[in-house]
mmCIF file with all atom_site columns, C-alpha atoms in Angstrom:
data_model
loop_
_atom_site.group_PDB
_atom_site.id
_atom_site.type_symbol
_atom_site.label_atom_id
_atom_site.label_alt_id
_atom_site.label_comp_id
_atom_site.label_asym_id
_atom_site.label_entity_id
_atom_site.label_seq_id
_atom_site.pdbx_PDB_ins_code
_atom_site.Cartn_x
_atom_site.Cartn_y
_atom_site.Cartn_z
_atom_site.occupancy
_atom_site.B_iso_or_equiv
_atom_site.pdbx_formal_charge
_atom_site.auth_seq_id
_atom_site.auth_comp_id
_atom_site.auth_asym_id
_atom_site.auth_atom_id
_atom_site.pdbx_PDB_model_num
ATOM 1   C CA . MET A 1 1   ? -23.436 -10.250 -8.739  1.00 40.00 ? 465 MET A CA 1
ATOM 2   C CA . ASN A 1 2   ? -19.981 -11.639 -9.358  1.00 40.00 ? 466 ASN A CA 1
ATOM 3   C CA . MET A 1 3   ? -18.277 -12.200 -6.015  1.00 41.00 ? 467 MET A CA 1
ATOM 4   C CA . THR A 1 4   ? -15.042 -13.680 -7.345  1.00 41.00 ? 468 THR A CA 1
ATOM 5   C CA . HIS A 1 5   ? -11.812 -12.024 -6.343  1.00 35.00 ? 469 HIS A CA 1
ATOM 6   C CA . SER A 1 6   ? -10.793 -9.286  -8.745  1.00 39.00 ? 470 SER A CA 1
ATOM 7   C CA . ARG A 1 7   ? -8.401  -6.353  -8.263  1.00 40.00 ? 471 ARG A CA 1
ATOM 8   C CA . THR A 1 8   ? -10.371 -3.602  -9.964  1.00 52.00 ? 472 THR A CA 1
ATOM 9   C CA . MET A 1 9   ? -8.418  -0.563  -11.099 1.00 82.00 ? 473 MET A CA 1
ATOM 10  C CA . ASP A 1 10  ? -8.270  2.205   -8.489  1.00 91.00 ? 474 ASP A CA 1
ATOM 11  C CA . ARG A 1 11  ? -10.119 4.627   -10.740 1.00 92.00 ? 475 ARG A CA 1
ATOM 12  C CA . GLU A 1 12  ? -13.058 2.221   -11.013 1.00 92.00 ? 476 GLU A CA 1
ATOM 13  C CA . ILE A 1 13  ? -13.561 1.705   -7.286  1.00 94.00 ? 477 ILE A CA 1
ATOM 14  C CA . VAL A 1 14  ? -13.085 5.248   -5.973  1.00 93.00 ? 478 VAL A CA 1
ATOM 15  C CA . ASN A 1 15  ? -16.372 6.711   -4.700  1.00 92.00 ? 479 ASN A CA 1
ATOM 16  C CA . ARG A 1 16  ? -18.232 3.461   -5.374  1.00 94.00 ? 480 ARG A CA 1
ATOM 17  C CA . TRP A 1 17  ? -20.402 1.257   -3.181  1.00 95.00 ? 481 TRP A CA 1
ATOM 18  C CA . ALA A 1 18  ? -19.589 -2.444  -3.028  1.00 95.00 ? 482 ALA A CA 1
ATOM 19  C CA . VAL A 1 19  ? -20.623 -5.639  -1.277  1.00 96.00 ? 483 VAL A CA 1
ATOM 20  C CA . ALA A 1 20  ? -17.640 -7.559  0.079   1.00 96.00 ? 484 ALA A CA 1
ATOM 21  C CA . GLU A 1 21  ? -17.181 -10.905 1.750   1.00 96.00 ? 485 GLU A CA 1
ATOM 22  C CA . ILE A 1 22  ? -16.270 -10.735 5.425   1.00 97.00 ? 486 ILE A CA 1
ATOM 23  C CA . ASN A 1 23  ? -12.677 -11.951 5.252   1.00 96.00 ? 487 ASN A CA 1
ATOM 24  C CA . ASN A 1 24  ? -10.144 -12.151 8.076   1.00 96.00 ? 488 ASN A CA 1
ATOM 25  C CA . ALA A 1 25  ? -9.237  -8.451  8.008   1.00 96.00 ? 489 ALA A CA 1
ATOM 26  C CA . ILE A 1 26  ? -12.864 -7.301  8.140   1.00 97.00 ? 490 ILE A CA 1
ATOM 27  C CA . SER A 1 27  ? -13.783 -9.987  10.677  1.00 96.00 ? 491 SER A CA 1
ATOM 28  C CA . ASP A 1 28  ? -10.935 -8.930  12.973  1.00 96.00 ? 492 ASP A CA 1
ATOM 29  C CA . LEU A 1 29  ? -12.018 -5.284  12.784  1.00 96.00 ? 493 LEU A CA 1
ATOM 30  C CA . LEU A 1 30  ? -15.661 -6.034  13.576  1.00 95.00 ? 494 LEU A CA 1
ATOM 31  C CA . SER A 1 31  ? -14.861 -8.618  16.248  1.00 95.00 ? 495 SER A CA 1
ATOM 32  C CA . GLY A 1 32  ? -12.507 -6.206  17.999  1.00 94.00 ? 496 GLY A CA 1
ATOM 33  C CA . LYS A 1 33  ? -15.386 -3.764  18.375  1.00 93.00 ? 497 LYS A CA 1
ATOM 34  C CA . GLY A 1 34  ? -17.947 -6.441  19.286  1.00 93.00 ? 498 GLY A CA 1
ATOM 35  C CA . LEU A 1 35  ? -19.938 -5.783  16.121  1.00 94.00 ? 499 LEU A CA 1
ATOM 36  C CA . LEU A 1 36  ? -19.687 -9.059  14.225  1.00 91.00 ? 500 LEU A CA 1
ATOM 37  C CA . GLN A 1 37  ? -23.057 -10.698 13.525  1.00 91.00 ? 501 GLN A CA 1
ATOM 38  C CA . PRO A 1 38  ? -22.892 -14.508 13.127  1.00 91.00 ? 502 PRO A CA 1
ATOM 39  C CA . GLU A 1 39  ? -25.571 -14.573 10.407  1.00 93.00 ? 503 GLU A CA 1
ATOM 40  C CA . ALA A 1 40  ? -23.725 -12.032 8.247   1.00 94.00 ? 504 ALA A CA 1
ATOM 41  C CA . ASP A 1 41  ? -21.293 -13.324 5.641   1.00 95.00 ? 505 ASP A CA 1
ATOM 42  C CA . SER A 1 42  ? -20.766 -10.025 3.787   1.00 96.00 ? 506 SER A CA 1
ATOM 43  C CA . CYS A 1 43  ? -20.799 -6.268  4.269   1.00 97.00 ? 507 CYS A CA 1
ATOM 44  C CA . ILE A 1 44  ? -21.739 -3.227  2.229   1.00 96.00 ? 508 ILE A CA 1
ATOM 45  C CA . GLY A 1 45  ? -19.310 -0.343  2.180   1.00 96.00 ? 509 GLY A CA 1
ATOM 46  C CA . TYR A 1 46  ? -17.943 2.639   0.309   1.00 96.00 ? 510 TYR A CA 1
ATOM 47  C CA . PHE A 1 47  ? -14.524 3.036   -1.327  1.00 96.00 ? 511 PHE A CA 1
ATOM 48  C CA . TYR A 1 48  ? -13.121 6.534   -0.791  1.00 95.00 ? 512 TYR A CA 1
ATOM 49  C CA . VAL A 1 49  ? -9.763  8.300   -0.892  1.00 95.00 ? 513 VAL A CA 1
ATOM 50  C CA . ASP A 1 50  ? -8.019  9.328   2.302   1.00 94.00 ? 514 ASP A CA 1
ATOM 51  C CA . HIS A 1 51  ? -5.363  11.953  1.493   1.00 92.00 ? 515 HIS A CA 1
ATOM 52  C CA . ASP A 1 52  ? -2.817  10.298  3.822   1.00 92.00 ? 516 ASP A CA 1
ATOM 53  C CA . GLU A 1 53  ? -3.873  6.648   3.971   1.00 93.00 ? 517 GLU A CA 1
ATOM 54  C CA . GLY A 1 54  ? -4.890  5.978   0.380   1.00 94.00 ? 518 GLY A CA 1
ATOM 55  C CA . ILE A 1 55  ? -8.066  4.238   -0.770  1.00 95.00 ? 519 ILE A CA 1
ATOM 56  C CA . ASN A 1 56  ? -10.131 2.952   2.161   1.00 96.00 ? 520 ASN A CA 1
ATOM 57  C CA . PHE A 1 57  ? -13.290 0.889   2.430   1.00 97.00 ? 521 PHE A CA 1
ATOM 58  C CA . ARG A 1 58  ? -15.779 2.185   4.998   1.00 96.00 ? 522 ARG A CA 1
ATOM 59  C CA . ILE A 1 59  ? -18.187 -0.504  6.196   1.00 97.00 ? 523 ILE A CA 1
ATOM 60  C CA . HIS A 1 60  ? -21.752 0.772   6.238   1.00 95.00 ? 524 HIS A CA 1
ATOM 61  C CA . SER A 1 61  ? -23.873 -2.353  6.772   1.00 95.00 ? 525 SER A CA 1
ATOM 62  C CA . LEU A 1 62  ? -23.703 -6.080  7.447   1.00 97.00 ? 526 LEU A CA 1
ATOM 63  C CA . CYS A 1 63  ? -25.594 -8.381  5.126   1.00 95.00 ? 527 CYS A CA 1
ATOM 64  C CA . ARG A 1 64  ? -26.144 -11.938 3.976   1.00 94.00 ? 528 ARG A CA 1
ATOM 65  C CA . ARG A 1 65  ? -25.707 -12.942 0.333   1.00 89.00 ? 529 ARG A CA 1
ATOM 66  C CA . LEU A 1 66  ? -28.644 -14.567 -1.382  1.00 84.00 ? 530 LEU A CA 1
ATOM 67  C CA . PRO A 1 67  ? -28.472 -16.454 -4.687  1.00 84.00 ? 531 PRO A CA 1
ATOM 68  C CA . ASP A 1 68  ? -29.463 -14.445 -7.770  1.00 84.00 ? 532 ASP A CA 1
ATOM 69  C CA . THR A 1 69  ? -30.758 -11.460 -5.823  1.00 88.00 ? 533 THR A CA 1
ATOM 70  C CA . LEU A 1 70  ? -29.671 -8.477  -3.776  1.00 90.00 ? 534 LEU A CA 1
ATOM 71  C CA . PRO A 1 71  ? -27.976 -9.031  -0.398  1.00 92.00 ? 535 PRO A CA 1
ATOM 72  C CA . GLU A 1 72  ? -30.213 -9.092  2.652   1.00 93.00 ? 536 GLU A CA 1
ATOM 73  C CA . ILE A 1 73  ? -29.182 -6.307  4.997   1.00 94.00 ? 537 ILE A CA 1
ATOM 74  C CA . ILE A 1 74  ? -28.962 -7.443  8.617   1.00 94.00 ? 538 ILE A CA 1
ATOM 75  C CA . TYR A 1 75  ? -27.603 -4.386  10.387  1.00 93.00 ? 539 TYR A CA 1
ATOM 76  C CA . HIS A 1 76  ? -26.807 -0.743  9.575   1.00 92.00 ? 540 HIS A CA 1
ATOM 77  C CA . PHE A 1 77  ? -23.999 0.875   11.563  1.00 91.00 ? 541 PHE A CA 1
ATOM 78  C CA . LYS A 1 78  ? -24.631 4.287   13.080  1.00 85.00 ? 542 LYS A CA 1
ATOM 79  C CA . ASP A 1 79  ? -22.852 7.346   11.695  1.00 85.00 ? 543 ASP A CA 1
ATOM 80  C CA . HIS A 1 80  ? -22.377 5.534   8.370   1.00 87.00 ? 544 HIS A CA 1
ATOM 81  C CA . GLY A 1 81  ? -19.759 3.221   9.830   1.00 90.00 ? 545 GLY A CA 1
ATOM 82  C CA . GLU A 1 82  ? -17.475 5.807   11.407  1.00 91.00 ? 546 GLU A CA 1
ATOM 83  C CA . GLY A 1 83  ? -14.320 4.060   12.586  1.00 93.00 ? 547 GLY A CA 1
ATOM 84  C CA . LEU A 1 84  ? -15.078 0.901   10.575  1.00 96.00 ? 548 LEU A CA 1
ATOM 85  C CA . THR A 1 85  ? -12.568 1.195   7.757   1.00 96.00 ? 549 THR A CA 1
ATOM 86  C CA . VAL A 1 86  ? -9.989  -1.086  6.163   1.00 96.00 ? 550 VAL A CA 1
ATOM 87  C CA . ILE A 1 87  ? -7.547  -0.263  3.388   1.00 94.00 ? 551 ILE A CA 1
ATOM 88  C CA . SER A 1 88  ? -8.702  -1.307  -0.056  1.00 94.00 ? 552 SER A CA 1
ATOM 89  C CA . ASP A 1 89  ? -5.994  -3.973  -0.361  1.00 91.00 ? 553 ASP A CA 1
ATOM 90  C CA . ASP A 1 90  ? -7.604  -5.775  2.594   1.00 94.00 ? 554 ASP A CA 1
ATOM 91  C CA . VAL A 1 91  ? -10.893 -6.098  0.693   1.00 95.00 ? 555 VAL A CA 1
ATOM 92  C CA . GLU A 1 92  ? -10.718 -9.356  -1.229  1.00 90.00 ? 556 GLU A CA 1
ATOM 93  C CA . ALA A 1 93  ? -13.848 -10.799 -2.872  1.00 91.00 ? 557 ALA A CA 1
ATOM 94  C CA . TYR A 1 94  ? -16.203 -7.943  -3.669  1.00 94.00 ? 558 TYR A CA 1
ATOM 95  C CA . ALA A 1 95  ? -18.613 -6.662  -6.290  1.00 93.00 ? 559 ALA A CA 1
ATOM 96  C CA . LEU A 1 96  ? -19.322 -3.041  -7.130  1.00 94.00 ? 560 LEU A CA 1
ATOM 97  C CA . LEU A 1 97  ? -22.984 -2.114  -6.806  1.00 93.00 ? 561 LEU A CA 1
ATOM 98  C CA . SER A 1 98  ? -24.748 -0.551  -9.763  1.00 92.00 ? 562 SER A CA 1
ATOM 99  C CA . ALA A 1 99  ? -26.974 2.524   -9.532  1.00 90.00 ? 563 ALA A CA 1
ATOM 100 C CA . GLN A 1 100 ? -30.035 0.295   -9.969  1.00 92.00 ? 564 GLN A CA 1
ATOM 101 C CA . GLU A 1 101 ? -28.947 -1.999  -7.143  1.00 92.00 ? 565 GLU A CA 1
ATOM 102 C CA . LEU A 1 102 ? -28.318 0.960   -4.852  1.00 90.00 ? 566 LEU A CA 1
ATOM 103 C CA . LEU A 1 103 ? -31.819 2.289   -5.502  1.00 90.00 ? 567 LEU A CA 1
ATOM 104 C CA . ALA A 1 104 ? -33.253 -1.069  -4.460  1.00 91.00 ? 568 ALA A CA 1
ATOM 105 C CA . LEU A 1 105 ? -31.213 -1.212  -1.237  1.00 90.00 ? 569 LEU A CA 1
ATOM 106 C CA . PRO A 1 106 ? -32.094 0.803   1.899   1.00 86.00 ? 570 PRO A CA 1
ATOM 107 C CA . ILE A 1 107 ? -28.840 2.794   1.908   1.00 84.00 ? 571 ILE A CA 1
ATOM 108 C CA . ASP A 1 108 ? -28.694 6.460   2.820   1.00 75.00 ? 572 ASP A CA 1
ATOM 109 C CA . GLU A 1 109 ? -26.968 8.143   -0.119  1.00 69.00 ? 573 GLU A CA 1
ATOM 110 C CA . GLU A 1 110 ? -26.266 11.359  1.809   1.00 74.00 ? 574 GLU A CA 1
ATOM 111 C CA . GLN A 1 111 ? -22.775 10.665  3.106   1.00 81.00 ? 575 GLN A CA 1
ATOM 112 C CA . ARG A 1 112 ? -21.935 13.989  4.725   1.00 84.00 ? 576 ARG A CA 1
ATOM 113 C CA . TRP A 1 113 ? -18.713 12.590  6.169   1.00 88.00 ? 577 TRP A CA 1
ATOM 114 C CA . MET A 1 114 ? -17.338 12.567  2.616   1.00 87.00 ? 578 MET A CA 1
ATOM 115 C CA . LEU A 1 115 ? -17.007 16.372  2.657   1.00 85.00 ? 579 LEU A CA 1
ATOM 116 C CA . TYR A 1 116 ? -13.999 15.943  4.952   1.00 87.00 ? 580 TYR A CA 1
ATOM 117 C CA . TYR A 1 117 ? -12.242 13.567  2.562   1.00 89.00 ? 581 TYR A CA 1
ATOM 118 C CA . GLU A 1 118 ? -13.306 15.174  -0.697  1.00 88.00 ? 582 GLU A CA 1
ATOM 119 C CA . PRO A 1 119 ? -12.897 18.977  -0.463  1.00 89.00 ? 583 PRO A CA 1
ATOM 120 C CA . GLU A 1 120 ? -13.373 20.765  -3.756  1.00 87.00 ? 584 GLU A CA 1
ATOM 121 C CA . MET A 1 121 ? -9.669  21.256  -4.524  1.00 88.00 ? 585 MET A CA 1
ATOM 122 C CA . LEU A 1 122 ? -8.947  17.535  -4.089  1.00 93.00 ? 586 LEU A CA 1
ATOM 123 C CA . HIS A 1 123 ? -12.132 16.459  -5.824  1.00 91.00 ? 587 HIS A CA 1
ATOM 124 C CA . THR A 1 124 ? -11.001 18.341  -8.934  1.00 92.00 ? 588 THR A CA 1
ATOM 125 C CA . LEU A 1 125 ? -7.588  16.656  -8.840  1.00 94.00 ? 589 LEU A CA 1
ATOM 126 C CA . ARG A 1 126 ? -9.067  13.195  -8.387  1.00 93.00 ? 590 ARG A CA 1
ATOM 127 C CA . LYS A 1 127 ? -11.197 13.638  -11.493 1.00 92.00 ? 591 LYS A CA 1
ATOM 128 C CA . ARG A 1 128 ? -8.055  14.137  -13.600 1.00 93.00 ? 592 ARG A CA 1
ATOM 129 C CA . VAL A 1 129 ? -7.886  10.926  -15.614 1.00 93.00 ? 593 VAL A CA 1
ATOM 130 C CA . ASP A 1 130 ? -4.907  12.254  -17.587 1.00 92.00 ? 594 ASP A CA 1
ATOM 131 C CA . ILE A 1 131 ? -2.603  11.867  -14.574 1.00 93.00 ? 595 ILE A CA 1
ATOM 132 C CA . ASP A 1 132 ? -3.777  8.396   -13.531 1.00 92.00 ? 596 ASP A CA 1
ATOM 133 C CA . ARG A 1 133 ? -0.709  6.744   -15.044 1.00 91.00 ? 597 ARG A CA 1
ATOM 134 C CA . PHE A 1 134 ? 1.489   8.631   -12.549 1.00 94.00 ? 598 PHE A CA 1
ATOM 135 C CA . ARG A 1 135 ? -0.553  7.787   -9.430  1.00 94.00 ? 599 ARG A CA 1
ATOM 136 C CA . ALA A 1 136 ? 0.766   5.389   -6.806  1.00 93.00 ? 600 ALA A CA 1
ATOM 137 C CA . PRO A 1 137 ? -1.287  2.193   -6.339  1.00 91.00 ? 601 PRO A CA 1
ATOM 138 C CA . VAL A 1 138 ? -3.897  2.796   -3.587  1.00 91.00 ? 602 VAL A CA 1
ATOM 139 C CA . TYR A 1 139 ? -2.397  6.222   -2.713  1.00 94.00 ? 603 TYR A CA 1
ATOM 140 C CA . PHE A 1 140 ? -4.518  8.111   -5.193  1.00 94.00 ? 604 PHE A CA 1
ATOM 141 C CA . ASP A 1 141 ? -3.135  11.606  -4.516  1.00 96.00 ? 605 ASP A CA 1
ATOM 142 C CA . ASP A 1 142 ? 0.552   10.636  -4.778  1.00 96.00 ? 606 ASP A CA 1
ATOM 143 C CA . VAL A 1 143 ? 2.256   10.854  -8.173  1.00 96.00 ? 607 VAL A CA 1
ATOM 144 C CA . THR A 1 144 ? 5.690   10.286  -9.677  1.00 95.00 ? 608 THR A CA 1
ATOM 145 C CA . VAL A 1 145 ? 7.356   13.507  -10.798 1.00 95.00 ? 609 VAL A CA 1
ATOM 146 C CA . LEU A 1 146 ? 10.543  14.109  -12.760 1.00 93.00 ? 610 LEU A CA 1
ATOM 147 C CA . LEU A 1 147 ? 12.573  16.611  -10.751 1.00 91.00 ? 611 LEU A CA 1
ATOM 148 C CA . PHE A 1 148 ? 15.202  18.587  -12.631 1.00 86.00 ? 612 PHE A CA 1
ATOM 149 C CA . THR A 1 149 ? 17.061  21.876  -12.407 1.00 84.00 ? 613 THR A CA 1
ATOM 150 C CA . THR A 1 150 ? 18.545  24.567  -14.603 1.00 76.00 ? 614 THR A CA 1
ATOM 151 C CA . ASP A 1 151 ? 21.942  23.262  -13.427 1.00 74.00 ? 615 ASP A CA 1
ATOM 152 C CA . LYS A 1 152 ? 22.762  20.825  -16.230 1.00 72.00 ? 616 LYS A CA 1
ATOM 153 C CA . GLU A 1 153 ? 25.310  18.983  -14.066 1.00 77.00 ? 617 GLU A CA 1
ATOM 154 C CA . ILE A 1 154 ? 22.542  17.586  -11.853 1.00 80.00 ? 618 ILE A CA 1
ATOM 155 C CA . GLU A 1 155 ? 20.768  14.602  -13.388 1.00 85.00 ? 619 GLU A CA 1
ATOM 156 C CA . PRO A 1 156 ? 16.928  14.547  -13.418 1.00 86.00 ? 620 PRO A CA 1
ATOM 157 C CA . GLU A 1 157 ? 15.445  12.366  -10.695 1.00 91.00 ? 621 GLU A CA 1
ATOM 158 C CA . LEU A 1 158 ? 12.072  10.679  -10.124 1.00 93.00 ? 622 LEU A CA 1
ATOM 159 C CA . VAL A 1 159 ? 10.418  11.641  -6.837  1.00 95.00 ? 623 VAL A CA 1
ATOM 160 C CA . TRP A 1 160 ? 7.036   11.187  -5.176  1.00 97.00 ? 624 TRP A CA 1
ATOM 161 C CA . VAL A 1 161 ? 4.770   14.207  -4.734  1.00 97.00 ? 625 VAL A CA 1
ATOM 162 C CA . ARG A 1 162 ? 1.410   14.387  -2.956  1.00 97.00 ? 626 ARG A CA 1
ATOM 163 C CA . LEU A 1 163 ? -0.803  16.723  -4.964  1.00 96.00 ? 627 LEU A CA 1
ATOM 164 C CA . ASN A 1 164 ? -2.771  19.311  -2.992  1.00 95.00 ? 628 ASN A CA 1
ATOM 165 C CA . SER A 1 165 ? -4.289  21.644  -5.578  1.00 94.00 ? 629 SER A CA 1
ATOM 166 C CA . GLN A 1 166 ? -4.173  22.772  -9.185  1.00 94.00 ? 630 GLN A CA 1
ATOM 167 C CA . SER A 1 167 ? -4.012  26.149  -10.874 1.00 92.00 ? 631 SER A CA 1
ATOM 168 C CA . GLU A 1 168 ? -7.163  27.823  -12.148 1.00 90.00 ? 632 GLU A CA 1
ATOM 169 C CA . ASP A 1 169 ? -6.330  26.922  -15.734 1.00 90.00 ? 633 ASP A CA 1
ATOM 170 C CA . GLY A 1 170 ? -5.494  23.318  -14.744 1.00 89.00 ? 634 GLY A CA 1
ATOM 171 C CA . MET A 1 171 ? -2.044  23.529  -16.335 1.00 90.00 ? 635 MET A CA 1
ATOM 172 C CA . SER A 1 172 ? -0.019  23.122  -13.133 1.00 94.00 ? 636 SER A CA 1
ATOM 173 C CA . PHE A 1 173 ? -0.321  21.581  -9.673  1.00 96.00 ? 637 PHE A CA 1
ATOM 174 C CA . GLN A 1 174 ? 0.928   22.250  -6.165  1.00 95.00 ? 638 GLN A CA 1
ATOM 175 C CA . GLY A 1 175 ? 2.186   19.350  -4.109  1.00 95.00 ? 639 GLY A CA 1
ATOM 176 C CA . THR A 1 176 ? 4.307   18.184  -1.183  1.00 96.00 ? 640 THR A CA 1
ATOM 177 C CA . LEU A 1 177 ? 7.607   16.394  -1.838  1.00 96.00 ? 641 LEU A CA 1
ATOM 178 C CA . LEU A 1 178 ? 7.345   13.007  -0.098  1.00 96.00 ? 642 LEU A CA 1
ATOM 179 C CA . ASN A 1 179 ? 10.943  11.774  -0.256  1.00 94.00 ? 643 ASN A CA 1
ATOM 180 C CA . GLU A 1 180 ? 14.384  13.335  0.050   1.00 92.00 ? 644 GLU A CA 1
ATOM 181 C CA . PRO A 1 181 ? 16.077  13.650  -3.362  1.00 90.00 ? 645 PRO A CA 1
ATOM 182 C CA . TYR A 1 182 ? 19.490  12.001  -3.771  1.00 89.00 ? 646 TYR A CA 1
ATOM 183 C CA . SER A 1 183 ? 20.949  15.121  -5.379  1.00 84.00 ? 647 SER A CA 1
ATOM 184 C CA . ASP A 1 184 ? 20.948  18.624  -3.951  1.00 83.00 ? 648 ASP A CA 1
ATOM 185 C CA . TYR A 1 185 ? 18.090  20.391  -5.706  1.00 82.00 ? 649 TYR A CA 1
ATOM 186 C CA . GLY A 1 186 ? 17.584  22.955  -2.977  1.00 84.00 ? 650 GLY A CA 1
ATOM 187 C CA . VAL A 1 187 ? 14.278  21.337  -2.000  1.00 89.00 ? 651 VAL A CA 1
ATOM 188 C CA . HIS A 1 188 ? 13.744  18.720  0.661   1.00 92.00 ? 652 HIS A CA 1
ATOM 189 C CA . GLU A 1 189 ? 11.178  16.214  1.872   1.00 94.00 ? 653 GLU A CA 1
ATOM 190 C CA . GLY A 1 190 ? 8.097   18.078  3.033   1.00 95.00 ? 654 GLY A CA 1
ATOM 191 C CA . GLY A 1 191 ? 8.747   21.045  0.769   1.00 93.00 ? 655 GLY A CA 1
ATOM 192 C CA . MET A 1 192 ? 6.265   22.408  -1.758  1.00 94.00 ? 656 MET A CA 1
ATOM 193 C CA . LEU A 1 193 ? 6.716   21.948  -5.496  1.00 94.00 ? 657 LEU A CA 1
ATOM 194 C CA . THR A 1 194 ? 4.979   23.270  -8.585  1.00 94.00 ? 658 THR A CA 1
ATOM 195 C CA . VAL A 1 195 ? 4.319   20.402  -10.988 1.00 95.00 ? 659 VAL A CA 1
ATOM 196 C CA . ARG A 1 196 ? 3.194   20.472  -14.613 1.00 93.00 ? 660 ARG A CA 1
ATOM 197 C CA . LEU A 1 197 ? 2.521   18.070  -17.442 1.00 92.00 ? 661 LEU A CA 1
ATOM 198 C CA . ASP A 1 198 ? 5.253   18.110  -20.065 1.00 88.00 ? 662 ASP A CA 1
ATOM 199 C CA . GLU A 1 199 ? 6.599   16.024  -22.916 1.00 81.00 ? 663 GLU A CA 1
ATOM 200 C CA . GLN A 1 200 ? 10.009  14.444  -22.428 1.00 74.00 ? 664 GLN A CA 1
ATOM 201 C CA . TRP A 1 201 ? 11.652  11.945  -24.790 1.00 73.00 ? 665 TRP A CA 1
ATOM 202 C CA . GLY A 1 202 ? 8.435   11.607  -26.766 1.00 75.00 ? 666 GLY A CA 1
ATOM 203 C CA . GLU A 1 203 ? 6.109   10.858  -23.857 1.00 83.00 ? 667 GLU A CA 1
ATOM 204 C CA . ARG A 1 204 ? 4.025   12.806  -21.342 1.00 86.00 ? 668 ARG A CA 1
ATOM 205 C CA . VAL A 1 205 ? 5.505   13.160  -17.855 1.00 89.00 ? 669 VAL A CA 1
ATOM 206 C CA . LEU A 1 206 ? 4.878   15.193  -14.731 1.00 94.00 ? 670 LEU A CA 1
ATOM 207 C CA . VAL A 1 207 ? 7.812   17.515  -14.115 1.00 92.00 ? 671 VAL A CA 1
ATOM 208 C CA . ALA A 1 208 ? 8.988   19.983  -11.492 1.00 90.00 ? 672 ALA A CA 1
ATOM 209 C CA . GLU A 1 209 ? 11.777  22.361  -12.497 1.00 84.00 ? 673 GLU A CA 1
ATOM 210 C CA . ILE A 1 210 ? 13.977  24.035  -9.878  1.00 81.00 ? 674 ILE A CA 1
ATOM 211 C CA . ASP A 1 211 ? 15.515  27.311  -11.040 1.00 72.00 ? 675 ASP A CA 1
ATOM 212 C CA . PHE A 1 212 ? 18.930  27.923  -9.459  1.00 58.00 ? 676 PHE A CA 1
ATOM 213 C CA . GLU A 1 213 ? 19.382  31.297  -11.101 1.00 55.00 ? 677 GLU A CA 1
#
């Protein structure tokens, strides 16, 4: 496995297992809980999306890297590493594990805790590759949206929206406005918006139109 540092695209790491070197951030987390094992130089964990905190890495096991073979697992944490998470940006040198490697490792694939972080309505949204270009780095559910109104005197404005669900036909989305617009659109931070994919100036954008009439 290649353990050199590489910032893999968010889409590629979400819902994937990986083996990561125990760096300072991971060491501090484990040491603070009295869980650091001196013989372990790496850990095995799972990248997942937290709706509020972004992409996290949940540490499942401690291991030792061996040349040209799978890591040797030293210790499995109970409850699949509950409470042992770092944000994805704090994971430095890591390698994603293939399906074949996972089959050869004694890892319990049934991660029931994921049901809390991946309810069906969010799971559907996170599978939407066509909106990846609008997603915030790490914060997988947050997208840039062009906010405009039927009042032509108010200029369109880019805002951040946290998507919560999509319509049955997948043509529109519901989301929470994350920042206060500069202009008075009649909506405010924390309000709900309906968002849709549209074409503006020859390119695809996410838009939310406010009707003043």
